[in-house]
Amino acid sequence: MAAHMSHRYPALNELGLDLAVDQDLTPWILEVNTLPDPCPFTKLREQDTIQRIVAYGRAYGRRYPLNCTKSKQGE
């Protein structure tokens, strides 16, 4: 799937999926973003995820201004 998307849309470098799971554990795609916001990942205690996102973006020239104010750190 990724190879097909890359061939068909060469300028598309990343996708963000907003997902939900209902009471029956059925996953639902709520929204697909072509420029996803990495800010919620900055609030995780473990920083591996945000570091990986930034590294992938840097590899194709994207820069993330990670001055995030909307998200709050979870417990």
PDB file of N, CA, C and O in Angstrom:
ATOM      1  N   MET A   1       0.821  -1.192   0.000  1.00  0.00           N
ATOM      2  CA  MET A   1       0.000   0.000   0.000  1.00  0.00           C
ATOM      3  C   MET A   1       0.869   1.262   0.000  1.00  0.00           C
ATOM      4  O   MET A   1       0.615   2.183  -0.754  1.00  0.00           O
ATOM      5  N   ALA A   2       1.890   1.292   0.859  1.00  0.00           N
ATOM      6  CA  ALA A   2       2.750   2.475   0.926  1.00  0.00           C
ATOM      7  C   ALA A   2       3.484   2.700  -0.389  1.00  0.00           C
ATOM      8  O   ALA A   2       3.614   3.843  -0.846  1.00  0.00           O
ATOM      9  N   ALA A   3       3.941   1.624  -1.021  1.00  0.00           N
ATOM     10  CA  ALA A   3       4.644   1.762  -2.296  1.00  0.00           C
ATOM     11  C   ALA A   3       3.705   2.307  -3.371  1.00  0.00           C
ATOM     12  O   ALA A   3       4.093   3.162  -4.171  1.00  0.00           O
ATOM     13  N   HIS A   4       2.462   1.848  -3.382  1.00  0.00           N
ATOM     14  CA  HIS A   4       1.471   2.342  -4.343  1.00  0.00           C
ATOM     15  C   HIS A   4       1.193   3.825  -4.109  1.00  0.00           C
ATOM     16  O   HIS A   4       1.158   4.614  -5.055  1.00  0.00           O
ATOM     17  N   MET A   5       1.002   4.208  -2.852  1.00  0.00           N
ATOM     18  CA  MET A   5       0.747   5.614  -2.525  1.00  0.00           C
ATOM     19  C   MET A   5       1.941   6.478  -2.926  1.00  0.00           C
ATOM     20  O   MET A   5       1.775   7.567  -3.466  1.00  0.00           O
ATOM     21  N   SER A   6       3.137   6.000  -2.650  1.00  0.00           N
ATOM     22  CA  SER A   6       4.343   6.752  -2.977  1.00  0.00           C
ATOM     23  C   SER A   6       4.483   6.952  -4.488  1.00  0.00           C
ATOM     24  O   SER A   6       4.888   8.026  -4.942  1.00  0.00           O
ATOM     25  N   HIS A   7       4.150   5.928  -5.256  1.00  0.00           N
ATOM     26  CA  HIS A   7       4.228   6.037  -6.718  1.00  0.00           C
ATOM     27  C   HIS A   7       3.147   6.983  -7.248  1.00  0.00           C
ATOM     28  O   HIS A   7       3.409   7.810  -8.111  1.00  0.00           O
ATOM     29  N   ARG A   8       1.961   6.871  -6.713  1.00  0.00           N
ATOM     30  CA  ARG A   8       0.829   7.675  -7.197  1.00  0.00           C
ATOM     31  C   ARG A   8       0.912   9.124  -6.731  1.00  0.00           C
ATOM     32  O   ARG A   8       0.534  10.037  -7.452  1.00  0.00           O
ATOM     33  N   TYR A   9       1.381   9.343  -5.508  1.00  0.00           N
ATOM     34  CA  TYR A   9       1.470  10.685  -4.907  1.00  0.00           C
ATOM     35  C   TYR A   9       2.884  10.910  -4.381  1.00  0.00           C
ATOM     36  O   TYR A   9       3.123  10.841  -3.170  1.00  0.00           O
ATOM     37  N   PRO A  10       3.853  11.193  -5.239  1.00  0.00           N
ATOM     38  CA  PRO A  10       5.249  11.278  -4.806  1.00  0.00           C
ATOM     39  C   PRO A  10       5.533  12.417  -3.819  1.00  0.00           C
ATOM     40  O   PRO A  10       6.496  12.337  -3.066  1.00  0.00           O
ATOM     41  N   ALA A  11       4.720  13.449  -3.779  1.00  0.00           N
ATOM     42  CA  ALA A  11       4.955  14.550  -2.840  1.00  0.00           C
ATOM     43  C   ALA A  11       4.380  14.270  -1.448  1.00  0.00           C
ATOM     44  O   ALA A  11       4.639  15.011  -0.512  1.00  0.00           O
ATOM     45  N   LEU A  12       3.624  13.196  -1.321  1.00  0.00           N
ATOM     46  CA  LEU A  12       3.014  12.846  -0.045  1.00  0.00           C
ATOM     47  C   LEU A  12       4.017  12.045   0.778  1.00  0.00           C
ATOM     48  O   LEU A  12       4.360  10.919   0.432  1.00  0.00           O
ATOM     49  N   ASN A  13       4.515  12.635   1.846  1.00  0.00           N
ATOM     50  CA  ASN A  13       5.552  11.996   2.650  1.00  0.00           C
ATOM     51  C   ASN A  13       5.056  11.408   3.956  1.00  0.00           C
ATOM     52  O   ASN A  13       5.735  10.576   4.555  1.00  0.00           O
ATOM     53  N   GLU A  14       3.924  11.865   4.447  1.00  0.00           N
ATOM     54  CA  GLU A  14       3.422  11.333   5.704  1.00  0.00           C
ATOM     55  C   GLU A  14       1.915  11.482   5.760  1.00  0.00           C
ATOM     56  O   GLU A  14       1.331  12.335   5.098  1.00  0.00           O
ATOM     57  N   LEU A  15       1.304  10.633   6.552  1.00  0.00           N
ATOM     58  CA  LEU A  15      -0.124  10.687   6.808  1.00  0.00           C
ATOM     59  C   LEU A  15      -0.351  10.548   8.304  1.00  0.00           C
ATOM     60  O   LEU A  15       0.354   9.796   8.977  1.00  0.00           O
ATOM     61  N   GLY A  16      -1.322  11.263   8.806  1.00  0.00           N
ATOM     62  CA  GLY A  16      -1.731  11.097  10.189  1.00  0.00           C
ATOM     63  C   GLY A  16      -3.147  10.565  10.204  1.00  0.00           C
ATOM     64  O   GLY A  16      -4.008  11.067   9.490  1.00  0.00           O
ATOM     65  N   LEU A  17      -3.384   9.521  10.974  1.00  0.00           N
ATOM     66  CA  LEU A  17      -4.717   8.942  11.079  1.00  0.00           C
ATOM     67  C   LEU A  17      -5.267   9.198  12.464  1.00  0.00           C
ATOM     68  O   LEU A  17      -4.618   8.884  13.467  1.00  0.00           O
ATOM     69  N   ASP A  18      -6.459   9.762  12.524  1.00  0.00           N
ATOM     70  CA  ASP A  18      -7.169   9.897  13.791  1.00  0.00           C
ATOM     71  C   ASP A  18      -8.106   8.704  13.893  1.00  0.00           C
ATOM     72  O   ASP A  18      -8.979   8.516  13.052  1.00  0.00           O
ATOM     73  N   LEU A  19      -7.877   7.896  14.915  1.00  0.00           N
ATOM     74  CA  LEU A  19      -8.626   6.652  15.076  1.00  0.00           C
ATOM     75  C   LEU A  19      -9.453   6.675  16.351  1.00  0.00           C
ATOM     76  O   LEU A  19      -9.097   7.339  17.324  1.00  0.00           O
ATOM     77  N   ALA A  20     -10.530   5.911  16.336  1.00  0.00           N
ATOM     78  CA  ALA A  20     -11.336   5.687  17.528  1.00  0.00           C
ATOM     79  C   ALA A  20     -11.688   4.206  17.570  1.00  0.00           C
ATOM     80  O   ALA A  20     -11.696   3.535  16.540  1.00  0.00           O
ATOM     81  N   VAL A  21     -11.957   3.706  18.751  1.00  0.00           N
ATOM     82  CA  VAL A  21     -12.384   2.329  18.926  1.00  0.00           C
ATOM     83  C   VAL A  21     -13.691   2.358  19.699  1.00  0.00           C
ATOM     84  O   VAL A  21     -13.786   2.978  20.762  1.00  0.00           O
ATOM     85  N   ASP A  22     -14.715   1.692  19.154  1.00  0.00           N
ATOM     86  CA  ASP A  22     -16.011   1.716  19.836  1.00  0.00           C
ATOM     87  C   ASP A  22     -16.071   0.626  20.907  1.00  0.00           C
ATOM     88  O   ASP A  22     -15.096  -0.092  21.140  1.00  0.00           O
ATOM     89  N   GLN A  23     -17.224   0.495  21.543  1.00  0.00           N
ATOM     90  CA  GLN A  23     -17.375  -0.449  22.654  1.00  0.00           C
ATOM     91  C   GLN A  23     -17.192  -1.900  22.230  1.00  0.00           C
ATOM     92  O   GLN A  23     -16.858  -2.756  23.050  1.00  0.00           O
ATOM     93  N   ASP A  24     -17.414  -2.183  20.960  1.00  0.00           N
ATOM     94  CA  ASP A  24     -17.215  -3.540  20.442  1.00  0.00           C
ATOM     95  C   ASP A  24     -15.793  -3.765  19.939  1.00  0.00           C
ATOM     96  O   ASP A  24     -15.514  -4.773  19.305  1.00  0.00           O
ATOM     97  N   LEU A  25     -14.914  -2.792  20.208  1.00  0.00           N
ATOM     98  CA  LEU A  25     -13.514  -2.813  19.788  1.00  0.00           C
ATOM     99  C   LEU A  25     -13.350  -2.747  18.267  1.00  0.00           C
ATOM    100  O   LEU A  25     -12.351  -3.205  17.720  1.00  0.00           O
ATOM    101  N   THR A  26     -14.327  -2.168  17.603  1.00  0.00           N
ATOM    102  CA  THR A  26     -14.233  -1.937  16.166  1.00  0.00           C
ATOM    103  C   THR A  26     -13.496  -0.629  15.940  1.00  0.00           C
ATOM    104  O   THR A  26     -13.899   0.405  16.471  1.00  0.00           O
ATOM    105  N   PRO A  27     -12.388  -0.665  15.171  1.00  0.00           N
ATOM    106  CA  PRO A  27     -11.659   0.585  14.913  1.00  0.00           C
ATOM    107  C   PRO A  27     -12.366   1.410  13.827  1.00  0.00           C
ATOM    108  O   PRO A  27     -12.916   0.861  12.876  1.00  0.00           O
ATOM    109  N   TRP A  28     -12.321   2.723  13.983  1.00  0.00           N
ATOM    110  CA  TRP A  28     -12.908   3.660  13.032  1.00  0.00           C
ATOM    111  C   TRP A  28     -11.883   4.718  12.676  1.00  0.00           C
ATOM    112  O   TRP A  28     -11.251   5.283  13.554  1.00  0.00           O
ATOM    113  N   ILE A  29     -11.712   4.979  11.381  1.00  0.00           N
ATOM    114  CA  ILE A  29     -10.866   6.087  10.943  1.00  0.00           C
ATOM    115  C   ILE A  29     -11.735   7.331  10.937  1.00  0.00           C
ATOM    116  O   ILE A  29     -12.729   7.411  10.216  1.00  0.00           O
ATOM    117  N   LEU A  30     -11.380   8.310  11.761  1.00  0.00           N
ATOM    118  CA  LEU A  30     -12.148   9.540  11.863  1.00  0.00           C
ATOM    119  C   LEU A  30     -11.696  10.586  10.854  1.00  0.00           C
ATOM    120  O   LEU A  30     -12.509  11.353  10.338  1.00  0.00           O
ATOM    121  N   GLU A  31     -10.389  10.603  10.617  1.00  0.00           N
ATOM    122  CA  GLU A  31      -9.831  11.653   9.775  1.00  0.00           C
ATOM    123  C   GLU A  31      -8.445  11.224   9.313  1.00  0.00           C
ATOM    124  O   GLU A  31      -7.740  10.531  10.023  1.00  0.00           O
ATOM    125  N   VAL A  32      -8.073  11.667   8.113  1.00  0.00           N
ATOM    126  CA  VAL A  32      -6.727  11.443   7.590  1.00  0.00           C
ATOM    127  C   VAL A  32      -6.129  12.803   7.291  1.00  0.00           C
ATOM    128  O   VAL A  32      -6.751  13.632   6.634  1.00  0.00           O
ATOM    129  N   ASN A  33      -4.937  13.053   7.805  1.00  0.00           N
ATOM    130  CA  ASN A  33      -4.269  14.342   7.633  1.00  0.00           C
ATOM    131  C   ASN A  33      -2.995  14.159   6.818  1.00  0.00           C
ATOM    132  O   ASN A  33      -2.216  13.247   7.073  1.00  0.00           O
ATOM    133  N   THR A  34      -2.772  15.053   5.847  1.00  0.00           N
ATOM    134  CA  THR A  34      -1.546  14.983   5.059  1.00  0.00           C
ATOM    135  C   THR A  34      -0.403  15.753   5.712  1.00  0.00           C
ATOM    136  O   THR A  34       0.747  15.573   5.344  1.00  0.00           O
ATOM    137  N   LEU A  35      -0.709  16.601   6.671  1.00  0.00           N
ATOM    138  CA  LEU A  35       0.314  17.279   7.480  1.00  0.00           C
ATOM    139  C   LEU A  35      -0.065  17.116   8.951  1.00  0.00           C
ATOM    140  O   LEU A  35      -0.561  18.038   9.589  1.00  0.00           O
ATOM    141  N   PRO A  36       0.151  15.930   9.504  1.00  0.00           N
ATOM    142  CA  PRO A  36      -0.273  15.678  10.884  1.00  0.00           C
ATOM    143  C   PRO A  36       0.498  16.509  11.899  1.00  0.00           C
ATOM    144  O   PRO A  36       1.646  16.877  11.678  1.00  0.00           O
ATOM    145  N   ASP A  37      -0.158  16.790  12.995  1.00  0.00           N
ATOM    146  CA  ASP A  37       0.426  17.573  14.085  1.00  0.00           C
ATOM    147  C   ASP A  37       1.136  16.631  15.056  1.00  0.00           C
ATOM    148  O   ASP A  37       0.499  15.779  15.676  1.00  0.00           O
ATOM    149  N   PRO A  38       2.444  16.742  15.219  1.00  0.00           N
ATOM    150  CA  PRO A  38       3.163  15.852  16.128  1.00  0.00           C
ATOM    151  C   PRO A  38       3.092  16.290  17.590  1.00  0.00           C
ATOM    152  O   PRO A  38       3.608  15.594  18.460  1.00  0.00           O
ATOM    153  N   CYS A  39       2.482  17.426  17.880  1.00  0.00           N
ATOM    154  CA  CYS A  39       2.500  17.969  19.248  1.00  0.00           C
ATOM    155  C   CYS A  39       2.029  17.010  20.336  1.00  0.00           C
ATOM    156  O   CYS A  39       2.647  16.959  21.397  1.00  0.00           O
ATOM    157  N   PRO A  40       0.957  16.248  20.157  1.00  0.00           N
ATOM    158  CA  PRO A  40       0.567  15.347  21.247  1.00  0.00           C
ATOM    159  C   PRO A  40       1.671  14.373  21.657  1.00  0.00           C
ATOM    160  O   PRO A  40       1.773  13.997  22.816  1.00  0.00           O
ATOM    161  N   PHE A  41       2.527  13.996  20.711  1.00  0.00           N
ATOM    162  CA  PHE A  41       3.603  13.053  21.031  1.00  0.00           C
ATOM    163  C   PHE A  41       4.707  13.681  21.871  1.00  0.00           C
ATOM    164  O   PHE A  41       5.491  12.976  22.493  1.00  0.00           O
ATOM    165  N   THR A  42       4.781  15.014  21.913  1.00  0.00           N
ATOM    166  CA  THR A  42       5.789  15.672  22.746  1.00  0.00           C
ATOM    167  C   THR A  42       5.467  15.520  24.226  1.00  0.00           C
ATOM    168  O   THR A  42       6.329  15.732  25.063  1.00  0.00           O
ATOM    169  N   LYS A  43       4.231  15.183  24.541  1.00  0.00           N
ATOM    170  CA  LYS A  43       3.792  15.085  25.933  1.00  0.00           C
ATOM    171  C   LYS A  43       3.994  13.701  26.538  1.00  0.00           C
ATOM    172  O   LYS A  43       3.767  13.506  27.726  1.00  0.00           O
ATOM    173  N   LEU A  44       4.415  12.733  25.720  1.00  0.00           N
ATOM    174  CA  LEU A  44       4.670  11.398  26.248  1.00  0.00           C
ATOM    175  C   LEU A  44       5.911  11.412  27.134  1.00  0.00           C
ATOM    176  O   LEU A  44       6.869  12.119  26.864  1.00  0.00           O
ATOM    177  N   ARG A  45       5.887  10.620  28.187  1.00  0.00           N
ATOM    178  CA  ARG A  45       7.055  10.553  29.074  1.00  0.00           C
ATOM    179  C   ARG A  45       8.264  10.022  28.318  1.00  0.00           C
ATOM    180  O   ARG A  45       9.360  10.539  28.444  1.00  0.00           O
ATOM    181  N   GLU A  46       8.066   8.953  27.559  1.00  0.00           N
ATOM    182  CA  GLU A  46       9.141   8.408  26.719  1.00  0.00           C
ATOM    183  C   GLU A  46       9.196   9.240  25.446  1.00  0.00           C
ATOM    184  O   GLU A  46       8.193   9.402  24.774  1.00  0.00           O
ATOM    185  N   GLN A  47      10.359   9.748  25.110  1.00  0.00           N
ATOM    186  CA  GLN A  47      10.507  10.645  23.966  1.00  0.00           C
ATOM    187  C   GLN A  47      10.910   9.931  22.679  1.00  0.00           C
ATOM    188  O   GLN A  47      11.132  10.577  21.660  1.00  0.00           O
ATOM    189  N   ASP A  48      10.967   8.600  22.690  1.00  0.00           N
ATOM    190  CA  ASP A  48      11.370   7.853  21.497  1.00  0.00           C
ATOM    191  C   ASP A  48      10.468   8.137  20.299  1.00  0.00           C
ATOM    192  O   ASP A  48      10.946   8.297  19.176  1.00  0.00           O
ATOM    193  N   THR A  49       9.161   8.204  20.529  1.00  0.00           N
ATOM    194  CA  THR A  49       8.220   8.384  19.427  1.00  0.00           C
ATOM    195  C   THR A  49       8.413   9.725  18.750  1.00  0.00           C
ATOM    196  O   THR A  49       8.525   9.801  17.521  1.00  0.00           O
ATOM    197  N   ILE A  50       8.464  10.804  19.511  1.00  0.00           N
ATOM    198  CA  ILE A  50       8.616  12.126  18.899  1.00  0.00           C
ATOM    199  C   ILE A  50       9.978  12.264  18.237  1.00  0.00           C
ATOM    200  O   ILE A  50      10.103  12.880  17.178  1.00  0.00           O
ATOM    201  N   GLN A  51      10.992  11.664  18.803  1.00  0.00           N
ATOM    202  CA  GLN A  51      12.316  11.710  18.179  1.00  0.00           C
ATOM    203  C   GLN A  51      12.313  10.985  16.837  1.00  0.00           C
ATOM    204  O   GLN A  51      12.923  11.440  15.876  1.00  0.00           O
ATOM    205  N   ARG A  52      11.587   9.877  16.753  1.00  0.00           N
ATOM    206  CA  ARG A  52      11.483   9.136  15.497  1.00  0.00           C
ATOM    207  C   ARG A  52      10.694   9.935  14.455  1.00  0.00           C
ATOM    208  O   ARG A  52      11.064  10.000  13.289  1.00  0.00           O
ATOM    209  N   ILE A  53       9.604  10.578  14.869  1.00  0.00           N
ATOM    210  CA  ILE A  53       8.811  11.420  13.962  1.00  0.00           C
ATOM    211  C   ILE A  53       9.666  12.547  13.401  1.00  0.00           C
ATOM    212  O   ILE A  53       9.676  12.805  12.196  1.00  0.00           O
ATOM    213  N   VAL A  54      10.395  13.222  14.261  1.00  0.00           N
ATOM    214  CA  VAL A  54      11.257  14.338  13.829  1.00  0.00           C
ATOM    215  C   VAL A  54      12.351  13.842  12.889  1.00  0.00           C
ATOM    216  O   VAL A  54      12.646  14.481  11.870  1.00  0.00           O
ATOM    217  N   ALA A  55      12.940  12.686  13.192  1.00  0.00           N
ATOM    218  CA  ALA A  55      13.995  12.148  12.332  1.00  0.00           C
ATOM    219  C   ALA A  55      13.458  11.790  10.951  1.00  0.00           C
ATOM    220  O   ALA A  55      14.095  12.084   9.933  1.00  0.00           O
ATOM    221  N   TYR A  56      12.283  11.162  10.882  1.00  0.00           N
ATOM    222  CA  TYR A  56      11.685  10.839   9.586  1.00  0.00           C
ATOM    223  C   TYR A  56      11.406  12.112   8.797  1.00  0.00           C
ATOM    224  O   TYR A  56      11.690  12.193   7.608  1.00  0.00           O
ATOM    225  N   GLY A  57      10.839  13.107   9.453  1.00  0.00           N
ATOM    226  CA  GLY A  57      10.552  14.370   8.778  1.00  0.00           C
ATOM    227  C   GLY A  57      11.813  15.058   8.279  1.00  0.00           C
ATOM    228  O   GLY A  57      11.851  15.576   7.163  1.00  0.00           O
ATOM    229  N   ARG A  58      12.832  15.067   9.100  1.00  0.00           N
ATOM    230  CA  ARG A  58      14.105  15.687   8.719  1.00  0.00           C
ATOM    231  C   ARG A  58      14.693  15.010   7.480  1.00  0.00           C
ATOM    232  O   ARG A  58      15.288  15.657   6.626  1.00  0.00           O
ATOM    233  N   ALA A  59      14.482  13.700   7.348  1.00  0.00           N
ATOM    234  CA  ALA A  59      15.031  12.942   6.217  1.00  0.00           C
ATOM    235  C   ALA A  59      14.483  13.430   4.877  1.00  0.00           C
ATOM    236  O   ALA A  59      15.153  13.313   3.863  1.00  0.00           O
ATOM    237  N   TYR A  60      13.283  13.985   4.863  1.00  0.00           N
ATOM    238  CA  TYR A  60      12.749  14.510   3.603  1.00  0.00           C
ATOM    239  C   TYR A  60      12.564  16.022   3.627  1.00  0.00           C
ATOM    240  O   TYR A  60      11.909  16.599   2.769  1.00  0.00           O
ATOM    241  N   GLY A  61      13.161  16.684   4.602  1.00  0.00           N
ATOM    242  CA  GLY A  61      13.203  18.144   4.604  1.00  0.00           C
ATOM    243  C   GLY A  61      12.142  18.852   5.419  1.00  0.00           C
ATOM    244  O   GLY A  61      12.048  20.069   5.395  1.00  0.00           O
ATOM    245  N   ARG A  62      11.331  18.130   6.174  1.00  0.00           N
ATOM    246  CA  ARG A  62      10.312  18.782   6.999  1.00  0.00           C
ATOM    247  C   ARG A  62      10.908  19.197   8.332  1.00  0.00           C
ATOM    248  O   ARG A  62      11.738  18.502   8.910  1.00  0.00           O
ATOM    249  N   ARG A  63      10.488  20.340   8.798  1.00  0.00           N
ATOM    250  CA  ARG A  63      10.890  20.831  10.121  1.00  0.00           C
ATOM    251  C   ARG A  63       9.640  21.002  10.973  1.00  0.00           C
ATOM    252  O   ARG A  63       8.615  21.457  10.491  1.00  0.00           O
ATOM    253  N   TYR A  64       9.738  20.622  12.211  1.00  0.00           N
ATOM    254  CA  TYR A  64       8.605  20.709  13.128  1.00  0.00           C
ATOM    255  C   TYR A  64       8.872  21.781  14.177  1.00  0.00           C
ATOM    256  O   TYR A  64       9.795  21.628  14.972  1.00  0.00           O
ATOM    257  N   PRO A  65       8.068  22.843  14.216  1.00  0.00           N
ATOM    258  CA  PRO A  65       8.192  23.813  15.308  1.00  0.00           C
ATOM    259  C   PRO A  65       7.462  23.258  16.539  1.00  0.00           C
ATOM    260  O   PRO A  65       6.259  23.437  16.687  1.00  0.00           O
ATOM    261  N   LEU A  66       8.171  22.558  17.375  1.00  0.00           N
ATOM    262  CA  LEU A  66       7.541  21.834  18.478  1.00  0.00           C
ATOM    263  C   LEU A  66       7.302  22.713  19.705  1.00  0.00           C
ATOM    264  O   LEU A  66       7.579  22.328  20.831  1.00  0.00           O
ATOM    265  N   ASN A  67       6.761  23.901  19.474  1.00  0.00           N
ATOM    266  CA  ASN A  67       6.347  24.752  20.594  1.00  0.00           C
ATOM    267  C   ASN A  67       4.848  24.528  20.783  1.00  0.00           C
ATOM    268  O   ASN A  67       4.018  25.307  20.348  1.00  0.00           O
ATOM    269  N   CYS A  68       4.539  23.428  21.437  1.00  0.00           N
ATOM    270  CA  CYS A  68       3.174  22.937  21.561  1.00  0.00           C
ATOM    271  C   CYS A  68       2.534  23.434  22.861  1.00  0.00           C
ATOM    272  O   CYS A  68       3.127  23.301  23.922  1.00  0.00           O
ATOM    273  N   THR A  69       1.347  23.999  22.742  1.00  0.00           N
ATOM    274  CA  THR A  69       0.679  24.523  23.937  1.00  0.00           C
ATOM    275  C   THR A  69      -0.684  23.909  24.164  1.00  0.00           C
ATOM    276  O   THR A  69      -1.210  24.000  25.273  1.00  0.00           O
ATOM    277  N   LYS A  70      -1.293  23.267  23.176  1.00  0.00           N
ATOM    278  CA  LYS A  70      -2.644  22.733  23.327  1.00  0.00           C
ATOM    279  C   LYS A  70      -2.677  21.427  24.110  1.00  0.00           C
ATOM    280  O   LYS A  70      -3.600  21.186  24.884  1.00  0.00           O
ATOM    281  N   SER A  71      -1.693  20.574  23.926  1.00  0.00           N
ATOM    282  CA  SER A  71      -1.696  19.255  24.544  1.00  0.00           C
ATOM    283  C   SER A  71      -1.168  19.325  25.969  1.00  0.00           C
ATOM    284  O   SER A  71      -0.332  20.150  26.291  1.00  0.00           O
ATOM    285  N   LYS A  72      -1.659  18.404  26.799  1.00  0.00           N
ATOM    286  CA  LYS A  72      -1.187  18.311  28.175  1.00  0.00           C
ATOM    287  C   LYS A  72      -0.634  16.918  28.419  1.00  0.00           C
ATOM    288  O   LYS A  72      -1.077  15.951  27.825  1.00  0.00           O
ATOM    289  N   GLN A  73       0.341  16.831  29.293  1.00  0.00           N
ATOM    290  CA  GLN A  73       0.950  15.539  29.599  1.00  0.00           C
ATOM    291  C   GLN A  73      -0.033  14.681  30.376  1.00  0.00           C
ATOM    292  O   GLN A  73      -0.644  15.130  31.335  1.00  0.00           O
ATOM    293  N   GLY A  74      -0.178  13.427  29.948  1.00  0.00           N
ATOM    294  CA  GLY A  74      -1.068  12.489  30.626  1.00  0.00           C
ATOM    295  C   GLY A  74      -0.407  11.830  31.807  1.00  0.00           C
ATOM    296  O   GLY A  74       0.781  12.000  32.044  1.00  0.00           O
ATOM    297  N   GLU A  75      -1.175  11.100  32.535  1.00  0.00           N
ATOM    298  CA  GLU A  75      -0.670  10.395  33.719  1.00  0.00           C
ATOM    299  C   GLU A  75      -0.109   9.062  33.342  1.00  0.00           C
ATOM    300  O   GLU A  75      -0.577   8.292  32.657  1.00  0.00           O
TER     301      GLU A  75
END
